[in-house]
Short mmCIF file of C-alpha atoms in Angstrom, two decimals:
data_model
loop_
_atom_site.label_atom_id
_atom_site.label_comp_id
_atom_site.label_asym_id
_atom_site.label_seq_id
_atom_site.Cartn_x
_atom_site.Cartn_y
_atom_site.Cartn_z
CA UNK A 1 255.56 158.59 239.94
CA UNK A 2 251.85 157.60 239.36
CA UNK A 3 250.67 156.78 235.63
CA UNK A 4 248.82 160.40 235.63
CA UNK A 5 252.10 162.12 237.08
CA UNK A 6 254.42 160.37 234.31
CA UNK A 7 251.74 160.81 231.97
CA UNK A 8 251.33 164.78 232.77
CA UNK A 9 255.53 165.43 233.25
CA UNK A 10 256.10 163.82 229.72
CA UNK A 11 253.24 166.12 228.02
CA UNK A 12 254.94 169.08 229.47
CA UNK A 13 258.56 168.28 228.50
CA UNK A 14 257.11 167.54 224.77
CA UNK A 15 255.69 170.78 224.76
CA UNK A 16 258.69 172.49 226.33
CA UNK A 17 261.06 171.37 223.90
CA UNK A 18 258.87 171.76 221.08
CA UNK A 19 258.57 175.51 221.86
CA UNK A 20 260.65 177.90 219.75
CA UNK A 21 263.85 178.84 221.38
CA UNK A 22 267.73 179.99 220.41
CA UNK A 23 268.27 176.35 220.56
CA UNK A 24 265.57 174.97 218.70
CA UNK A 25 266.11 177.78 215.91
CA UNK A 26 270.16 176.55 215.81
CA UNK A 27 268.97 173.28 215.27
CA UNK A 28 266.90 173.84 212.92
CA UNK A 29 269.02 176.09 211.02
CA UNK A 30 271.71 173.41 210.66
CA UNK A 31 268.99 171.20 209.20
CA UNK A 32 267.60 174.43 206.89
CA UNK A 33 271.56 175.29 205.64
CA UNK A 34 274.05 172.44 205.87
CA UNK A 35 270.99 169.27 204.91
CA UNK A 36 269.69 167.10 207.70
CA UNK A 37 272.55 164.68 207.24
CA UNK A 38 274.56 167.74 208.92
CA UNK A 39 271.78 168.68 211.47
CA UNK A 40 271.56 164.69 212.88
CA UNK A 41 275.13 165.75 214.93
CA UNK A 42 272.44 168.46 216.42
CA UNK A 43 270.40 166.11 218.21
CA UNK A 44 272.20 164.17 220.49
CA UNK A 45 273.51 167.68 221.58
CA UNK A 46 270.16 169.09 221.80
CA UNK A 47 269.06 166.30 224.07
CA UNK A 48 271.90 165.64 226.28
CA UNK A 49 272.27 169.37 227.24
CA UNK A 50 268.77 169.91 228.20
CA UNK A 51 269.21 166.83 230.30
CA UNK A 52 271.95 168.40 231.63
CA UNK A 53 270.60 171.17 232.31
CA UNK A 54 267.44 169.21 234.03
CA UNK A 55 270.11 167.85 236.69
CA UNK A 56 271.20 171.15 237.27
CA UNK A 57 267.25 172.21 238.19
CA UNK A 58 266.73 169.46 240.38
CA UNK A 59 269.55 170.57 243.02
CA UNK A 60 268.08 173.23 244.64
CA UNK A 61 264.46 171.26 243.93
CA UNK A 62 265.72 168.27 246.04
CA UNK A 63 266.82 171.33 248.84
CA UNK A 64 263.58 172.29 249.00
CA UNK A 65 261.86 169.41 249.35
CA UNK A 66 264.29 167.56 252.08
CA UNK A 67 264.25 170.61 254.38
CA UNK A 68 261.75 172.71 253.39
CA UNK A 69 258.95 170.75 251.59
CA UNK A 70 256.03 173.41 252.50
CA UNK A 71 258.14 175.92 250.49
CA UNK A 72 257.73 173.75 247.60
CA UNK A 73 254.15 174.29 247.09
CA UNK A 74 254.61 178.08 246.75
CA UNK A 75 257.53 177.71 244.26
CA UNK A 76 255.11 175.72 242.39
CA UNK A 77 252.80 178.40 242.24
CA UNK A 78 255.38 180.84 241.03
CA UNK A 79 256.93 178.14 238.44
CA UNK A 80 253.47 177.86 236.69
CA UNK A 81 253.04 181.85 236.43
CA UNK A 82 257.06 181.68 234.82
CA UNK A 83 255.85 178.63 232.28
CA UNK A 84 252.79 180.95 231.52
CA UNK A 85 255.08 183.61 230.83
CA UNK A 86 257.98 181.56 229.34
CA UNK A 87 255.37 180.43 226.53
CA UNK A 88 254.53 183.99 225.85
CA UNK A 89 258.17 185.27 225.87
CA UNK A 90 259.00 182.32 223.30
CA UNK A 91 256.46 183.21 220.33
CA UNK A 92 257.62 186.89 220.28
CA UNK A 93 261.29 185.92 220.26
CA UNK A 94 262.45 188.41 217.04
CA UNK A 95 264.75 185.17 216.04
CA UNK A 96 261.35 183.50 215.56
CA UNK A 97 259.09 186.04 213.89
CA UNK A 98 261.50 188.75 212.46
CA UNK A 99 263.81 187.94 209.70
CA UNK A 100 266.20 185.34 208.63
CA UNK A 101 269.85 185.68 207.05
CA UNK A 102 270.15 184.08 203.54
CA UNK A 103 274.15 183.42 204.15
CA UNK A 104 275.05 180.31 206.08
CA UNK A 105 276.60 182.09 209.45
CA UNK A 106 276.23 178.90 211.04
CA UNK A 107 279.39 178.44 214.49
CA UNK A 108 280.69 174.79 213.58
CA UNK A 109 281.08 172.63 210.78
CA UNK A 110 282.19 169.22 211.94
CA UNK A 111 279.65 166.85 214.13
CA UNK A 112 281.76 166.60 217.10
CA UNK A 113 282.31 170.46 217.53
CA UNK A 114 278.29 170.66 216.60
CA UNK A 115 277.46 168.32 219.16
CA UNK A 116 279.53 170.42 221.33
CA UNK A 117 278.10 174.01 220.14
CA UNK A 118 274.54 172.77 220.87
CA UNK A 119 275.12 171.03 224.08
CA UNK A 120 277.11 173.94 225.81
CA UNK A 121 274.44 176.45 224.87
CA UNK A 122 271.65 174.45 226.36
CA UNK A 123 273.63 172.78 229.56
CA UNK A 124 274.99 175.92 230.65
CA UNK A 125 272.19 178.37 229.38
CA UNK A 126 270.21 179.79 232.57
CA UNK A 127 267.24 179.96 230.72
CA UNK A 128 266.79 176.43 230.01
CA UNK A 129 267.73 175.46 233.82
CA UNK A 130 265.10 177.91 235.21
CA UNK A 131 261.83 176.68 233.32
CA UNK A 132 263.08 173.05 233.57
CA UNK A 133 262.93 173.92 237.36
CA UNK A 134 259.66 175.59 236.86
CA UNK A 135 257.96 172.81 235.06
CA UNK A 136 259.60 169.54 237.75
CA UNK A 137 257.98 172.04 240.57
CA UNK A 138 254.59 171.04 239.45
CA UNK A 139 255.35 167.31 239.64
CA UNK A 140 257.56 166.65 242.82
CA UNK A 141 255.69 165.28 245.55
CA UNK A 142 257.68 165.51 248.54
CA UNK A 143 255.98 162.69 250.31
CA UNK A 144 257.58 160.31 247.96
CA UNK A 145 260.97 159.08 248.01
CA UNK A 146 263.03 161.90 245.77
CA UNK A 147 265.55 159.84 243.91
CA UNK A 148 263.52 157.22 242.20
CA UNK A 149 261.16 160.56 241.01
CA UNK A 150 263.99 161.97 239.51
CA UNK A 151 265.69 159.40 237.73
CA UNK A 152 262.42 158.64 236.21
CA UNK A 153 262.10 162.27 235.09
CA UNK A 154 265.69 162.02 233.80
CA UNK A 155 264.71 159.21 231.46
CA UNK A 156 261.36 160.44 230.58
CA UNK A 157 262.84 163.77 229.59
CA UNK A 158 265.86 162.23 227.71
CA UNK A 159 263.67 161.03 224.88
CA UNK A 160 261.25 163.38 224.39
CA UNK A 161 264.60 166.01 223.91
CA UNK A 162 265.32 163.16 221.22
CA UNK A 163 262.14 163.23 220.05
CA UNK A 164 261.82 167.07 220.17
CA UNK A 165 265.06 167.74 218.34
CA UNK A 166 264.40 165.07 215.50
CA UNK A 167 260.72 167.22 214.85
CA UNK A 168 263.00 170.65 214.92
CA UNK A 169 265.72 168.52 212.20
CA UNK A 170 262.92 167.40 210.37
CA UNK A 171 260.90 170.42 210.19
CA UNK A 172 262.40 173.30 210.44
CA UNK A 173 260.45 175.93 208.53
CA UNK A 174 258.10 175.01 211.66
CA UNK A 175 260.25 176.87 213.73
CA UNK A 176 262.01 178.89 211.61
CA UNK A 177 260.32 181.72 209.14
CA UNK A 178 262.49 182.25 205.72
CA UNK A 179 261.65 185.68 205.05
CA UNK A 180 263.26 187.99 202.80
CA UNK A 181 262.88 191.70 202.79
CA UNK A 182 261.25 193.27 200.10
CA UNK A 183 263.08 196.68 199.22
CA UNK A 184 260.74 199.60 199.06
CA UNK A 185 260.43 203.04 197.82
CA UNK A 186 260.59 205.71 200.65
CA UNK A 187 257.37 206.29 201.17
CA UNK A 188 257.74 209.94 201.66
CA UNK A 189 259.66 211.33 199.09
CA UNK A 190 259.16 208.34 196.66
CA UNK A 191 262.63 208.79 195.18
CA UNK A 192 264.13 205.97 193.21
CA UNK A 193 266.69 204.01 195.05
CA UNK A 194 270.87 204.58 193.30
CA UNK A 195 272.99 201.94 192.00
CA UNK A 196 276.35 202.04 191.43
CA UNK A 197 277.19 200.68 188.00
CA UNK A 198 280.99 201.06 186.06
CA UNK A 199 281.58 203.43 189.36
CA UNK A 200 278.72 205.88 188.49
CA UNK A 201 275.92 206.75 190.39
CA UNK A 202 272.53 205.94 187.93
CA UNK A 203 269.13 206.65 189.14
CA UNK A 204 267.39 203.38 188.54
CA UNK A 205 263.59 204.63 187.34
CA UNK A 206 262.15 206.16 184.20
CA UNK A 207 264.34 208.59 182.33
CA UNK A 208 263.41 210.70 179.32
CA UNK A 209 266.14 210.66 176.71
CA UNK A 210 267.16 213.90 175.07
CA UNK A 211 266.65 213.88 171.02
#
């Protein structure tokens, strides 16, 4: 890979793993419920999975470009429309903009079986294979020996995953929106909200008291 090429590649996979996702909001709740001490097991995890799932884009990548290298320059095409889309797709994500639980309903408790949680849902999630594959389509030039390109995309995208998950550990209220819902009236009939108090139904509100 040229300097611009590396360069360019390790821009995008900053940005890609920087984006909100499922995986970047379980990291980050880790680090937002159980303390970052906790939420350090989450990184290695984060960062070996997505690598894994990198070596699971490049397969059918190498295909292409060993028997059918003109084919690659349309998949680019299509990859950069998914990316465009992918972005999108992220920010409206309800787990990023809608509402958070207050209770810790976190899966694991113990660093090895975190490690484990986070690395098996980001190896073996399709989503995170398919816009990896996306984003190496806009930097593999088939005129180049293959194998050297993607061991240095390997490597490059190893540490920015590192670097990625330690920003989600770090700050997680970046990805992650603590909001609480407010209760409300019903705004059509305006009646008060019951409570159940000593096994009796009280209207909670304002009451006039008989003389």
């Amino acid at each position: 890979m040229t300097a611009d090429t590396w360069l360019a590649f390790a821009a995008t996979a900053i940005f890609l793993v920087l984006l909100p996702s499922p995986l970047a909001c379980l990291a980050a709740g880790f680090s937002l419920q159980r303390g970052r001490r906790t939420a350090v097991a989450t990184i290695p995890g984060f960062a070996v999975g997505l690598s894994a799932a990198l070596i699971m884009a490049v397969i059918p990548l190498a295909v292409v470009a060993l028997y059918l290298p003109r084919l690659l320059e349309t998949l680019s095409w299509a990859g950069l429309g998914y990316l465009m889309l992918y972005v999108l797709w992220s920010y409206q994500d309800p787990r990023i903009s809608g509402l958070v639980a207050d209770n810790d309903n976190l899966p694991e408790y113990r660093a090895a079986r975190i490690f484990g949680c986070l690395f098996g849902k980001s190896a073996f999630g399709p989503r995170y294979a398919i816009v990896l594959a996306a984003a190496l389509a806009q930097f593999i030039d088939p005129g180049r020996p293959l194998l050297p390109q993607f061991l240095e995309m390997q490597a490059t995208f190893l540490v920015c995953a590192v670097f990625g998950a330690g920003i989600h550990v770090l700050f997680p209220r970046r990805v992650i929106g603590r909001k609480r819902r407010i209760p409300s009236l019903n705004s059509a009939s305006r009646k008060p909200q019951m409570r159940f108090i000593s096994r009796r139904a009280v209207t909670a509100g304002y009451r006039r008291i008989a003389a």
